[in-house]
PDB file of C-alpha atoms in Angstrom:
ATOM      1  CA  UNK A   3       0.065  -0.370  -0.007  1.00  0.00           C
ATOM      2  CA  UNK A   4       2.869   2.459   0.862  1.00  0.00           C
ATOM      3  CA  UNK A   5       4.519   1.668  -2.673  1.00  0.00           C
ATOM      4  CA  UNK A   6       0.989   2.676  -4.160  1.00  0.00           C
ATOM      5  CA  UNK A   7       1.030   5.737  -2.155  1.00  0.00           C
ATOM      6  CA  UNK A   8       4.510   7.017  -3.001  1.00  0.00           C
ATOM      7  CA  UNK A   9       3.557   6.597  -6.787  1.00  0.00           C
ATOM      8  CA  UNK A  10       0.259   8.648  -6.403  1.00  0.00           C
ATOM      9  CA  UNK A  11       1.936  11.354  -4.646  1.00  0.00           C
ATOM     10  CA  UNK A  12       5.082  11.257  -6.866  1.00  0.00           C
ATOM     11  CA  UNK A  13       7.510  10.917  -4.232  1.00  0.00           C
ATOM     12  CA  UNK A  14       9.317   7.886  -6.360  1.00  0.00           C
ATOM     13  CA  UNK A  15      12.427   9.382  -7.731  1.00  0.00           C
ATOM     14  CA  UNK A  16      12.415   9.757 -11.358  1.00  0.00           C
ATOM     15  CA  UNK A  17      14.672   6.967 -12.711  1.00  0.00           C
ATOM     16  CA  UNK A  18      16.643   9.556 -14.844  1.00  0.00           C
ATOM     17  CA  UNK A  19      17.921  10.795 -11.364  1.00  0.00           C
ATOM     18  CA  UNK A  20      19.885   7.666 -10.627  1.00  0.00           C
ATOM     19  CA  UNK A  21      20.164   5.954 -14.350  1.00  0.00           C
ATOM     20  CA  UNK A  22      23.608   4.475 -14.910  1.00  0.00           C
ATOM     21  CA  UNK A  23      24.611   4.592 -11.009  1.00  0.00           C
ATOM     22  CA  UNK A  24      25.603   1.227  -9.847  1.00  0.00           C
ATOM     23  CA  UNK A  25      24.380   2.248  -6.185  1.00  0.00           C
ATOM     24  CA  UNK A  26      24.504  -1.331  -5.136  1.00  0.00           C
ATOM     25  CA  UNK A  27      28.505  -1.731  -5.573  1.00  0.00           C
ATOM     26  CA  UNK A  28      31.316  -0.281  -4.168  1.00  0.00           C
ATOM     27  CA  UNK A  29      29.894   2.953  -2.734  1.00  0.00           C
ATOM     28  CA  UNK A  30      31.649   6.005  -1.763  1.00  0.00           C
ATOM     29  CA  UNK A  31      30.028   6.017   1.720  1.00  0.00           C
ATOM     30  CA  UNK A  32      27.102   4.037   2.782  1.00  0.00           C
ATOM     31  CA  UNK A  33      25.260   3.709   6.204  1.00  0.00           C
ATOM     32  CA  UNK A  34      22.201   4.604   8.067  1.00  0.00           C
ATOM     33  CA  UNK A  35      20.869   7.941   9.045  1.00  0.00           C
ATOM     34  CA  UNK A  36      17.685   9.290  10.368  1.00  0.00           C
ATOM     35  CA  UNK A  37      16.033  11.671   7.699  1.00  0.00           C
ATOM     36  CA  UNK A  38      13.474  14.220   8.227  1.00  0.00           C
ATOM     37  CA  UNK A  39      10.300  13.492   6.118  1.00  0.00           C
ATOM     38  CA  UNK A  40       9.749  15.841   3.312  1.00  0.00           C
ATOM     39  CA  UNK A  41       5.842  16.456   3.808  1.00  0.00           C
ATOM     40  CA  UNK A  42       5.153  14.813   7.312  1.00  0.00           C
ATOM     41  CA  UNK A  43       8.083  15.952   9.358  1.00  0.00           C
ATOM     42  CA  UNK A  44       8.575  12.633  11.334  1.00  0.00           C
ATOM     43  CA  UNK A  45      12.077  11.048  11.886  1.00  0.00           C
ATOM     44  CA  UNK A  46      12.711   7.674   9.524  1.00  0.00           C
ATOM     45  CA  UNK A  47      16.030   5.568   9.855  1.00  0.00           C
ATOM     46  CA  UNK A  48      17.347   4.709   6.271  1.00  0.00           C
ATOM     47  CA  UNK A  49      20.150   3.537   4.730  1.00  0.00           C
ATOM     48  CA  UNK A  50      21.945   6.070   2.209  1.00  0.00           C
ATOM     49  CA  UNK A  51      24.349   5.668  -0.273  1.00  0.00           C
ATOM     50  CA  UNK A  52      26.815   8.285  -1.942  1.00  0.00           C
ATOM     51  CA  UNK A  53      27.949   7.558  -5.198  1.00  0.00           C
ATOM     52  CA  UNK A  54      28.990   9.677  -8.291  1.00  0.00           C
ATOM     53  CA  UNK A  55      27.065  12.848  -6.823  1.00  0.00           C
ATOM     54  CA  UNK A  56      23.970  11.366  -5.677  1.00  0.00           C
ATOM     55  CA  UNK A  57      22.724  10.741  -2.348  1.00  0.00           C
ATOM     56  CA  UNK A  58      20.043   7.918  -2.560  1.00  0.00           C
ATOM     57  CA  UNK A  59      18.262   6.503   0.236  1.00  0.00           C
ATOM     58  CA  UNK A  60      16.374   3.056   0.847  1.00  0.00           C
ATOM     59  CA  UNK A  61      14.220   1.674   3.475  1.00  0.00           C
ATOM     60  CA  UNK A  62      16.720  -0.742   4.613  1.00  0.00           C
ATOM     61  CA  UNK A  63      19.955  -1.955   3.471  1.00  0.00           C
ATOM     62  CA  UNK A  64      19.194  -5.222   1.798  1.00  0.00           C
ATOM     63  CA  UNK A  65      17.204  -2.945  -0.696  1.00  0.00           C
ATOM     64  CA  UNK A  66      20.440  -1.012  -1.373  1.00  0.00           C
ATOM     65  CA  UNK A  67      22.122  -4.166  -2.532  1.00  0.00           C
ATOM     66  CA  UNK A  68      19.715  -5.275  -5.104  1.00  0.00           C
ATOM     67  CA  UNK A  69      20.221  -4.391  -8.710  1.00  0.00           C
ATOM     68  CA  UNK A  70      17.412  -2.663 -10.237  1.00  0.00           C
ATOM     69  CA  UNK A  71      15.691  -1.784  -6.910  1.00  0.00           C
ATOM     70  CA  UNK A  72      14.159   1.771  -6.633  1.00  0.00           C
ATOM     71  CA  UNK A  73      15.414   4.059  -4.126  1.00  0.00           C
ATOM     72  CA  UNK A  74      13.395   6.015  -1.749  1.00  0.00           C
ATOM     73  CA  UNK A  75      14.913   9.235  -2.697  1.00  0.00           C
ATOM     74  CA  UNK A  76      17.852  10.719  -4.554  1.00  0.00           C
ATOM     75  CA  UNK A  77      19.325  14.007  -3.971  1.00  0.00           C
ATOM     76  CA  UNK A  78      21.855  15.578  -6.747  1.00  0.00           C
ATOM     77  CA  UNK A  79      24.486  16.979  -4.315  1.00  0.00           C
ATOM     78  CA  UNK A  80      25.833  18.979  -7.171  1.00  0.00           C
ATOM     79  CA  UNK A  81      22.897  21.063  -7.116  1.00  0.00           C
ATOM     80  CA  UNK A  82      23.527  21.646  -3.375  1.00  0.00           C
ATOM     81  CA  UNK A  83      25.471  24.492  -1.720  1.00  0.00           C
ATOM     82  CA  UNK A  84      26.418  23.457   2.155  1.00  0.00           C
ATOM     83  CA  UNK A  85      26.707  20.649   4.416  1.00  0.00           C
ATOM     84  CA  UNK A  86      26.981  21.320   7.866  1.00  0.00           C
ATOM     85  CA  UNK A  87      26.179  20.391  11.314  1.00  0.00           C
ATOM     86  CA  UNK A  88      22.862  21.612  12.494  1.00  0.00           C
ATOM     87  CA  UNK A  89      22.160  20.298  16.046  1.00  0.00           C
ATOM     88  CA  UNK A  90      21.226  23.783  17.347  1.00  0.00           C
ATOM     89  CA  UNK A  91      18.631  23.861  14.342  1.00  0.00           C
ATOM     90  CA  UNK A  92      16.611  20.618  15.089  1.00  0.00           C
ATOM     91  CA  UNK A  93      17.624  20.254  18.544  1.00  0.00           C
ATOM     92  CA  UNK A  94      18.918  16.689  18.311  1.00  0.00           C
ATOM     93  CA  UNK A  95      22.626  15.698  18.717  1.00  0.00           C
ATOM     94  CA  UNK A  96      24.748  14.464  15.629  1.00  0.00           C
ATOM     95  CA  UNK A  97      22.437  16.462  13.280  1.00  0.00           C
ATOM     96  CA  UNK A  98      23.478  18.116  10.130  1.00  0.00           C
ATOM     97  CA  UNK A  99      21.710  19.546   7.310  1.00  0.00           C
ATOM     98  CA  UNK A 100      22.187  19.535   3.303  1.00  0.00           C
ATOM     99  CA  UNK A 101      20.717  22.962   1.806  1.00  0.00           C
ATOM    100  CA  UNK A 102      20.627  23.743  -1.747  1.00  0.00           C
ATOM    101  CA  UNK A 103      18.765  27.062  -2.938  1.00  0.00           C
ATOM    102  CA  UNK A 104      15.319  25.931  -2.872  1.00  0.00           C
ATOM    103  CA  UNK A 105      15.394  23.386   0.389  1.00  0.00           C
ATOM    104  CA  UNK A 106      17.257  22.101   3.063  1.00  0.00           C
ATOM    105  CA  UNK A 107      17.113  18.497   4.474  1.00  0.00           C
ATOM    106  CA  UNK A 108      18.218  17.428   7.840  1.00  0.00           C
ATOM    107  CA  UNK A 109      19.825  14.256   8.888  1.00  0.00           C
ATOM    108  CA  UNK A 110      20.897  12.476  11.976  1.00  0.00           C
ATOM    109  CA  UNK A 111      23.710  10.112  12.440  1.00  0.00           C
ATOM    110  CA  UNK A 112      24.339   7.540  15.215  1.00  0.00           C
ATOM    111  CA  UNK A 113      27.487   9.456  16.550  1.00  0.00           C
ATOM    112  CA  UNK A 114      29.621  12.390  16.436  1.00  0.00           C
ATOM    113  CA  UNK A 115      32.270  10.413  14.108  1.00  0.00           C
ATOM    114  CA  UNK A 116      29.388   9.441  11.654  1.00  0.00           C
ATOM    115  CA  UNK A 117      28.013  13.047  11.470  1.00  0.00           C
ATOM    116  CA  UNK A 118      31.594  14.193  10.467  1.00  0.00           C
ATOM    117  CA  UNK A 119      32.486  11.487   8.131  1.00  0.00           C
ATOM    118  CA  UNK A 120      29.175  12.116   6.199  1.00  0.00           C
ATOM    119  CA  UNK A 121      29.629  15.955   6.165  1.00  0.00           C
ATOM    120  CA  UNK A 122      33.068  15.475   4.988  1.00  0.00           C
ATOM    121  CA  UNK A 123      32.182  12.833   2.257  1.00  0.00           C
ATOM    122  CA  UNK A 124      29.222  14.781   0.960  1.00  0.00           C
ATOM    123  CA  UNK A 125      31.011  18.076   1.174  1.00  0.00           C
ATOM    124  CA  UNK A 126      33.659  16.313  -1.086  1.00  0.00           C
ATOM    125  CA  UNK A 127      31.031  15.119  -3.217  1.00  0.00           C
ATOM    126  CA  UNK A 128      29.379  18.881  -3.716  1.00  0.00           C
ATOM    127  CA  UNK A 129      32.955  20.099  -4.787  1.00  0.00           C
ATOM    128  CA  UNK A 130      33.476  17.533  -7.524  1.00  0.00           C
ATOM    129  CA  UNK A 131      30.377  17.546  -8.903  1.00  0.00           C
ATOM    130  CA  UNK A 132      29.211  21.071  -8.270  1.00  0.00           C
ATOM    131  CA  UNK A 133      27.579  23.055 -11.684  1.00  0.00           C
ATOM    132  CA  UNK A 134      28.326  26.661 -10.088  1.00  0.00           C
ATOM    133  CA  UNK A 135      30.992  27.298 -12.466  1.00  0.00           C
ATOM    134  CA  UNK A 136      31.520  25.385 -15.740  1.00  0.00           C
ATOM    135  CA  UNK A 137      34.485  25.383 -17.854  1.00  0.00           C
ATOM    136  CA  UNK A 138      32.426  27.784 -20.610  1.00  0.00           C
ATOM    137  CA  UNK A 139      32.119  30.090 -17.958  1.00  0.00           C
ATOM    138  CA  UNK A 140      35.303  30.333 -16.718  1.00  0.00           C
ATOM    139  CA  UNK A 141      37.343  33.489 -18.193  1.00  0.00           C
ATOM    140  CA  UNK A 142      40.887  32.799 -19.499  1.00  0.00           C
ATOM    141  CA  UNK A 143      42.439  36.245 -18.944  1.00  0.00           C
ATOM    142  CA  UNK A 144      45.850  35.086 -20.415  1.00  0.00           C
ATOM    143  CA  UNK A 145      44.388  34.684 -24.042  1.00  0.00           C
ATOM    144  CA  UNK A 146      41.812  37.615 -24.080  1.00  0.00           C
ATOM    145  CA  UNK A 147      44.691  40.179 -24.429  1.00  0.00           C
TER     146      UNK A 147
END
């Protein structure tokens, strides 16, 4: 029943958002995080996978290990601007936030080390996959003289 609700409300991610990403094999980082819901602001524990600039989440670890399974959600970290601690914002220990210009998502790690590891991994991925400046937008002043 839940999957029908997710499809009817458009909550399942678009397949194009994660097409070609073998999330079940050698992720850059994976593990349990508690995520605040998008619509109903309850906290749910989900299995997260970071790979090739995408942060994907699944109901459990076994779903992430199956080729062809559908993630519960996908974030393109290249569209994000910041990842930082957020204990003071959500009033929960080991909390952090991931923000773009249009949304902020909140997560809770199991401990301080896990929080810092996720922030560092996502931060590196933001830098590697950022679309803030493309090669065509970089001015080459040496060749413009």
